[in-house]
Amino acid sequence: DMGNGKVRAAGVGMSMQGSGISGIDVGSVTIKLNDDGTYMLIIGAADMGTGCDTILAQMVAEHMDCSVDDVSVFGADTDASPYDSGSYASSTTYVTGMAVQKACTQLKERLCAIAAEALECDANELSFEDGRVVREATGEEMSLVDVATKSQVSNCLAPEATAMHSSPVSPPPFMVGMAEIELDRETGVVEVLNYASVVDCGIPINPALARIQAEGGIVQGIGHTLMEDVTRTPKGRIRESSLFTYRLPTRLDTGRIRVEFENSYEPTGPFGAKSIGEIVINTPAPAITQAIYRATGVWHRELPILPEHIVLAKPEE
């Protein structure tokens, strides 16, 4: 009790999600070697702000021992892209990422086969190392530019690979979120002071993007818990039909947000990754709801929890 009609309380929420829909979701990519020794990655997954174009390019760079700058991403175009179930169900990094891994493995084999024609040896004598094809027995090597040139002269092998992936399992990411609030007993207004969270999404492929995605999901969760409401007139018209009437949280409404990662290694995911897309929106509602309960003695069963709901609510007997 702060002594001025306000009370501070804290709540906690824990959740688990999934990584795609097991046995259903499909991810596909095509990766090919360009004339100048760089790569073109063609994907069917749409980047909706999650950064999947960057993440999938990073995976190619890691597999092919090159810079991310050497990977161009051709985004989703149903006329030209390989099939992908879509950017939903927290599936892109986990499912499409494994397709990238498979395609890179196939491309390395294809590039070695093309180089074997030029070096007049068996492809089994060659290996792909540090972004070039090497014949360890003799020390001979071919750069990617040379391989690309050979692929255009007296060659029957395309310097590209397409791969698909569908997972029979859906390993769950986990998250815990803790909210500290200040509640005004007279007006019912709830202010989020602090929100601390820990996420287990396997190995974060891009920690910066993962953190931003987590922070964005938490802000969304705070918004749908305390503000975002849809009501209708007797004729069915939505009253909150514009941003003047549909309340969204601003930076001033979200308090201090902290995100930490507890890494685990998921053997069925690319580089040990699981999903992070949806798990991050799941904990604000239960955490804030429990904090309100601890401040007022009332459990609220519907969202949003508006100030008038808090003022008019009575403790359960």
Short mmCIF file of C-alpha atoms in Angstrom, two decimals:
data_model
loop_
_atom_site.label_atom_id
_atom_site.label_comp_id
_atom_site.label_asym_id
_atom_site.label_seq_id
_atom_site.Cartn_x
_atom_site.Cartn_y
_atom_site.Cartn_z
CA ASP A 1 0.00 0.00 0.00
CA MET A 2 1.59 3.28 -1.12
CA GLY A 3 -0.57 5.34 1.26
CA ASN A 4 -2.06 7.57 -1.43
CA GLY A 5 -4.90 5.37 -2.63
CA LYS A 6 -2.53 3.34 -4.77
CA VAL A 7 -1.17 -0.14 -4.25
CA ARG A 8 1.70 -1.95 -5.90
CA ALA A 9 1.66 -5.66 -6.62
CA ALA A 10 3.38 -8.21 -8.79
CA GLY A 11 2.26 -11.23 -10.76
CA VAL A 12 3.84 -14.01 -12.75
CA GLY A 13 2.83 -15.99 -15.81
CA MET A 14 4.44 -19.03 -17.43
CA SER A 15 3.68 -20.43 -20.84
CA MET A 16 4.76 -22.76 -23.62
CA GLN A 17 3.95 -22.62 -27.32
CA GLY A 18 5.08 -24.67 -30.30
CA SER A 19 7.42 -24.52 -33.27
CA GLY A 20 5.19 -24.86 -36.29
CA ILE A 21 2.46 -27.48 -36.66
CA SER A 22 4.05 -30.90 -36.58
CA GLY A 23 3.40 -33.10 -39.57
CA ILE A 24 1.67 -30.29 -41.49
CA ASP A 25 3.83 -27.20 -42.01
CA VAL A 26 6.22 -27.27 -44.96
CA GLY A 27 9.12 -24.96 -45.69
CA SER A 28 10.99 -24.83 -49.01
CA VAL A 29 13.95 -22.87 -50.33
CA THR A 30 16.09 -22.73 -53.44
CA ILE A 31 19.69 -21.58 -53.23
CA LYS A 32 21.87 -21.07 -56.25
CA LEU A 33 25.37 -19.87 -57.03
CA ASN A 34 25.55 -16.59 -58.93
CA ASP A 35 28.08 -15.73 -61.63
CA ASP A 36 30.21 -13.68 -59.23
CA GLY A 37 30.46 -16.36 -56.55
CA THR A 38 27.67 -15.00 -54.37
CA TYR A 39 24.40 -16.76 -53.60
CA MET A 40 20.73 -16.19 -54.31
CA LEU A 41 18.29 -17.54 -51.72
CA ILE A 42 14.72 -17.92 -53.01
CA ILE A 43 12.13 -18.44 -50.28
CA GLY A 44 8.37 -18.77 -50.01
CA ALA A 45 8.14 -17.49 -46.43
CA ALA A 46 7.05 -13.87 -46.07
CA ASP A 47 8.98 -11.52 -43.81
CA MET A 48 6.23 -9.79 -41.83
CA GLY A 49 8.67 -7.80 -39.74
CA THR A 50 10.10 -10.80 -37.90
CA GLY A 51 13.40 -10.57 -39.78
CA CYS A 52 13.20 -14.01 -41.39
CA ASP A 53 14.94 -12.76 -44.56
CA THR A 54 17.95 -11.80 -42.44
CA ILE A 55 17.85 -14.94 -40.32
CA LEU A 56 17.64 -17.34 -43.27
CA ALA A 57 20.44 -15.43 -45.03
CA GLN A 58 22.56 -15.78 -41.88
CA MET A 59 21.98 -19.54 -41.96
CA VAL A 60 23.16 -19.70 -45.57
CA ALA A 61 26.24 -17.65 -44.70
CA GLU A 62 27.06 -19.97 -41.81
CA HIS A 63 26.66 -23.12 -43.90
CA MET A 64 28.46 -21.81 -46.99
CA ASP A 65 31.31 -20.06 -45.11
CA CYS A 66 30.61 -16.65 -46.56
CA SER A 67 29.50 -13.20 -45.49
CA VAL A 68 25.82 -12.38 -45.10
CA ASP A 69 26.47 -9.64 -47.66
CA ASP A 70 27.13 -12.40 -50.20
CA VAL A 71 23.58 -13.76 -49.85
CA SER A 72 20.76 -12.07 -51.73
CA VAL A 73 17.22 -12.99 -50.64
CA PHE A 74 14.43 -13.19 -53.18
CA GLY A 75 11.28 -12.81 -51.11
CA ALA A 76 7.99 -14.62 -51.41
CA ASP A 77 6.46 -14.60 -54.87
CA THR A 78 4.05 -17.45 -55.53
CA ASP A 79 4.89 -17.32 -59.23
CA ALA A 80 8.58 -18.01 -58.64
CA SER A 81 9.21 -19.07 -55.03
CA PRO A 82 9.20 -22.69 -53.87
CA TYR A 83 6.20 -23.71 -51.81
CA ASP A 84 5.98 -22.64 -48.18
CA SER A 85 3.00 -23.11 -45.86
CA GLY A 86 3.34 -19.49 -44.77
CA SER A 87 4.69 -17.31 -42.00
CA TYR A 88 2.39 -18.48 -39.25
CA ALA A 89 2.37 -20.86 -36.28
CA SER A 90 5.87 -19.76 -35.23
CA SER A 91 7.30 -21.93 -37.98
CA THR A 92 9.64 -19.96 -40.24
CA THR A 93 12.96 -20.13 -38.39
CA TYR A 94 12.35 -23.69 -37.23
CA VAL A 95 10.82 -25.28 -40.34
CA THR A 96 12.14 -23.17 -43.22
CA GLY A 97 15.50 -22.91 -41.47
CA MET A 98 15.87 -26.68 -41.72
CA ALA A 99 15.04 -26.47 -45.43
CA VAL A 100 17.92 -23.98 -45.75
CA GLN A 101 20.22 -26.41 -44.00
CA LYS A 102 19.24 -29.24 -46.34
CA ALA A 103 19.56 -27.07 -49.45
CA CYS A 104 23.03 -25.87 -48.47
CA THR A 105 24.20 -29.44 -47.92
CA GLN A 106 22.91 -30.42 -51.36
CA LEU A 107 24.46 -27.35 -53.00
CA LYS A 108 27.88 -28.14 -51.56
CA GLU A 109 27.67 -31.61 -53.12
CA ARG A 110 26.54 -30.12 -56.42
CA LEU A 111 29.41 -27.59 -56.48
CA CYS A 112 31.93 -30.34 -55.76
CA ALA A 113 30.50 -32.37 -58.64
CA ILE A 114 30.85 -29.41 -61.02
CA ALA A 115 34.41 -28.76 -59.84
CA ALA A 116 35.27 -32.44 -60.29
CA GLU A 117 34.65 -32.06 -64.02
CA ALA A 118 37.14 -29.21 -64.19
CA LEU A 119 39.76 -30.90 -62.04
CA GLU A 120 39.24 -34.23 -63.80
CA CYS A 121 38.78 -36.20 -60.62
CA ASP A 122 36.04 -37.97 -58.70
CA ALA A 123 33.69 -35.75 -56.68
CA ASN A 124 34.43 -37.86 -53.60
CA GLU A 125 37.97 -36.48 -53.64
CA LEU A 126 36.71 -32.95 -53.16
CA SER A 127 35.36 -31.09 -50.18
CA PHE A 128 33.78 -27.68 -49.66
CA GLU A 129 35.91 -25.65 -47.22
CA ASP A 130 36.03 -21.94 -46.40
CA GLY A 131 33.92 -20.97 -49.38
CA ARG A 132 35.90 -22.90 -51.99
CA VAL A 133 36.24 -26.43 -53.35
CA VAL A 134 39.42 -28.22 -52.27
CA ARG A 135 41.11 -31.42 -53.42
CA GLU A 136 43.02 -32.37 -50.30
CA ALA A 137 45.18 -35.04 -51.96
CA THR A 138 46.87 -32.59 -54.32
CA GLY A 139 46.17 -29.22 -52.72
CA GLU A 140 44.25 -28.06 -55.79
CA GLU A 141 41.31 -25.74 -55.21
CA MET A 142 38.69 -23.82 -57.12
CA SER A 143 37.10 -20.55 -56.11
CA LEU A 144 33.36 -20.11 -56.33
CA VAL A 145 33.80 -17.75 -59.27
CA ASP A 146 35.69 -20.49 -61.12
CA VAL A 147 33.02 -23.04 -60.25
CA ALA A 148 30.34 -20.64 -61.48
CA THR A 149 32.25 -20.17 -64.73
CA LYS A 150 32.65 -23.94 -65.18
CA SER A 151 28.91 -24.40 -64.62
CA GLN A 152 28.29 -22.33 -67.77
CA VAL A 153 30.63 -24.26 -70.08
CA SER A 154 30.25 -27.92 -71.03
CA ASN A 155 28.23 -28.69 -67.91
CA CYS A 156 25.05 -30.63 -67.20
CA LEU A 157 24.68 -29.85 -63.48
CA ALA A 158 22.84 -26.73 -62.32
CA PRO A 159 24.69 -24.90 -59.51
CA GLU A 160 21.60 -24.77 -57.36
CA ALA A 161 19.58 -26.87 -54.93
CA THR A 162 15.99 -26.94 -53.72
CA ALA A 163 14.96 -28.55 -50.47
CA MET A 164 11.78 -28.96 -48.45
CA HIS A 165 11.30 -29.71 -44.78
CA SER A 166 8.42 -30.77 -42.59
CA SER A 167 8.92 -31.68 -38.96
CA PRO A 168 7.15 -34.59 -37.23
CA VAL A 169 7.60 -32.80 -33.90
CA SER A 170 6.92 -29.31 -32.57
CA PRO A 171 9.36 -28.56 -29.75
CA PRO A 172 7.92 -25.95 -27.40
CA PRO A 173 9.65 -22.71 -26.47
CA PHE A 174 9.04 -21.60 -22.88
CA MET A 175 8.67 -18.22 -21.28
CA VAL A 176 8.14 -16.73 -17.83
CA GLY A 177 6.98 -13.14 -17.42
CA MET A 178 6.77 -11.09 -14.22
CA ALA A 179 4.82 -7.85 -14.01
CA GLU A 180 4.97 -5.15 -11.34
CA ILE A 181 2.01 -2.78 -11.41
CA GLU A 182 0.65 0.22 -9.54
CA LEU A 183 -3.14 0.24 -9.23
CA ASP A 184 -5.23 3.27 -8.28
CA ARG A 185 -8.09 2.00 -6.11
CA GLU A 186 -10.23 5.08 -6.73
CA THR A 187 -10.02 5.16 -10.52
CA GLY A 188 -9.08 1.56 -11.34
CA VAL A 189 -6.19 2.72 -13.53
CA VAL A 190 -3.35 0.21 -13.77
CA GLU A 191 0.18 1.33 -14.58
CA VAL A 192 2.78 -1.25 -15.56
CA LEU A 193 6.01 -0.28 -13.81
CA ASN A 194 8.28 -3.20 -14.68
CA TYR A 195 8.06 -6.29 -16.80
CA ALA A 196 10.82 -8.88 -16.61
CA SER A 197 10.86 -11.98 -18.76
CA VAL A 198 13.02 -14.97 -19.58
CA VAL A 199 12.60 -16.86 -22.85
CA ASP A 200 13.84 -20.30 -23.88
CA CYS A 201 13.74 -20.38 -27.68
CA GLY A 202 16.59 -22.84 -28.04
CA ILE A 203 19.63 -21.08 -29.52
CA PRO A 204 18.69 -17.56 -30.71
CA ILE A 205 19.88 -17.31 -34.32
CA ASN A 206 19.91 -13.51 -34.18
CA PRO A 207 19.81 -12.36 -30.53
CA ALA A 208 19.05 -8.74 -31.45
CA LEU A 209 16.03 -9.67 -33.57
CA ALA A 210 14.88 -12.17 -30.94
CA ARG A 211 15.02 -9.52 -28.22
CA ILE A 212 13.13 -6.98 -30.32
CA GLN A 213 10.49 -9.58 -31.17
CA ALA A 214 10.12 -10.46 -27.49
CA GLU A 215 9.78 -6.82 -26.47
CA GLY A 216 7.21 -6.23 -29.21
CA GLY A 217 5.16 -9.23 -28.13
CA ILE A 218 5.20 -8.09 -24.51
CA VAL A 219 3.95 -4.63 -25.51
CA GLN A 220 1.17 -6.27 -27.52
CA GLY A 221 0.29 -8.41 -24.52
CA ILE A 222 0.12 -5.38 -22.23
CA GLY A 223 -2.12 -3.67 -24.77
CA HIS A 224 -4.64 -6.47 -25.12
CA THR A 225 -4.68 -6.99 -21.35
CA LEU A 226 -5.34 -3.42 -20.25
CA MET A 227 -6.53 -1.34 -23.22
CA GLU A 228 -7.60 -2.89 -26.49
CA ASP A 229 -11.36 -3.26 -26.46
CA VAL A 230 -13.96 -3.75 -29.17
CA THR A 231 -17.60 -2.83 -28.49
CA ARG A 232 -20.55 -2.48 -30.83
CA THR A 233 -23.55 -0.23 -31.15
CA PRO A 234 -27.06 -1.78 -31.06
CA LYS A 235 -26.84 -1.90 -34.87
CA GLY A 236 -23.57 -3.82 -34.78
CA ARG A 237 -21.23 -0.99 -35.75
CA ILE A 238 -17.81 -1.14 -34.10
CA ARG A 239 -17.34 1.91 -31.86
CA GLU A 240 -13.52 1.65 -31.79
CA SER A 241 -13.18 1.95 -35.55
CA SER A 242 -10.15 4.25 -35.68
CA LEU A 243 -6.93 4.88 -33.82
CA PHE A 244 -8.65 7.80 -32.08
CA THR A 245 -10.97 5.39 -30.27
CA TYR A 246 -9.06 2.09 -30.32
CA ARG A 247 -6.51 2.44 -27.56
CA LEU A 248 -3.02 1.08 -28.09
CA PRO A 249 -0.12 1.21 -25.63
CA THR A 250 2.60 3.79 -26.21
CA ARG A 251 6.11 3.72 -24.82
CA LEU A 252 4.79 5.61 -21.78
CA ASP A 253 2.33 2.80 -20.99
CA THR A 254 4.68 -0.17 -20.90
CA GLY A 255 7.08 0.62 -18.08
CA ARG A 256 10.54 -0.90 -18.04
CA ILE A 257 10.75 -4.09 -20.09
CA ARG A 258 13.61 -6.55 -19.61
CA VAL A 259 14.16 -9.65 -21.72
CA GLU A 260 16.67 -12.38 -21.00
CA PHE A 261 17.33 -15.67 -22.78
CA GLU A 262 17.94 -19.06 -21.22
CA ASN A 263 19.56 -21.01 -24.04
CA SER A 264 18.89 -24.66 -24.69
CA TYR A 265 19.79 -26.74 -27.73
CA GLU A 266 16.99 -28.19 -29.84
CA PRO A 267 18.42 -31.07 -31.93
CA THR A 268 15.55 -31.01 -34.44
CA GLY A 269 15.96 -27.30 -35.25
CA PRO A 270 18.51 -25.40 -37.32
CA PHE A 271 21.57 -24.62 -35.19
CA GLY A 272 19.56 -25.69 -32.13
CA ALA A 273 16.78 -23.11 -32.58
CA LYS A 274 13.13 -23.29 -31.60
CA SER A 275 10.45 -20.70 -32.30
CA ILE A 276 9.92 -17.32 -30.66
CA GLY A 277 7.12 -15.78 -32.75
CA GLU A 278 4.07 -16.31 -30.53
CA ILE A 279 5.38 -17.34 -27.14
CA VAL A 280 6.31 -13.74 -26.32
CA ILE A 281 2.70 -12.48 -26.28
CA ASN A 282 1.42 -15.18 -23.93
CA THR A 283 2.63 -14.16 -20.46
CA PRO A 284 1.58 -10.49 -19.97
CA ALA A 285 -2.13 -11.30 -19.57
CA PRO A 286 -1.77 -13.91 -16.79
CA ALA A 287 1.04 -11.99 -15.07
CA ILE A 288 -0.86 -8.69 -15.00
CA THR A 289 -4.13 -10.41 -14.10
CA GLN A 290 -2.51 -12.04 -11.09
CA ALA A 291 -0.95 -8.74 -10.05
CA ILE A 292 -4.40 -7.11 -10.18
CA TYR A 293 -5.78 -9.97 -8.10
CA ARG A 294 -3.09 -9.50 -5.50
CA ALA A 295 -3.87 -5.78 -5.39
CA THR A 296 -7.68 -6.06 -5.23
CA GLY A 297 -8.59 -9.62 -4.28
CA VAL A 298 -10.55 -10.00 -7.53
CA TRP A 299 -9.81 -12.39 -10.40
CA HIS A 300 -10.80 -11.02 -13.80
CA ARG A 301 -11.77 -13.68 -16.32
CA GLU A 302 -12.11 -11.59 -19.46
CA LEU A 303 -9.86 -9.20 -21.35
CA PRO A 304 -9.31 -6.32 -21.50
CA ILE A 305 -9.34 -5.42 -17.81
CA LEU A 306 -10.45 -1.80 -18.01
CA PRO A 307 -10.45 0.69 -15.10
CA GLU A 308 -14.26 0.52 -14.80
CA HIS A 309 -14.07 -3.26 -14.49
CA ILE A 310 -11.68 -2.92 -11.57
CA VAL A 311 -13.70 -0.24 -9.80
CA LEU A 312 -17.01 -2.09 -10.13
CA ALA A 313 -15.72 -5.58 -9.42
CA LYS A 314 -16.36 -7.24 -6.10
CA PRO A 315 -14.16 -9.85 -4.43
CA GLU A 316 -15.34 -13.42 -4.99
CA GLU A 317 -16.90 -15.00 -1.94
#
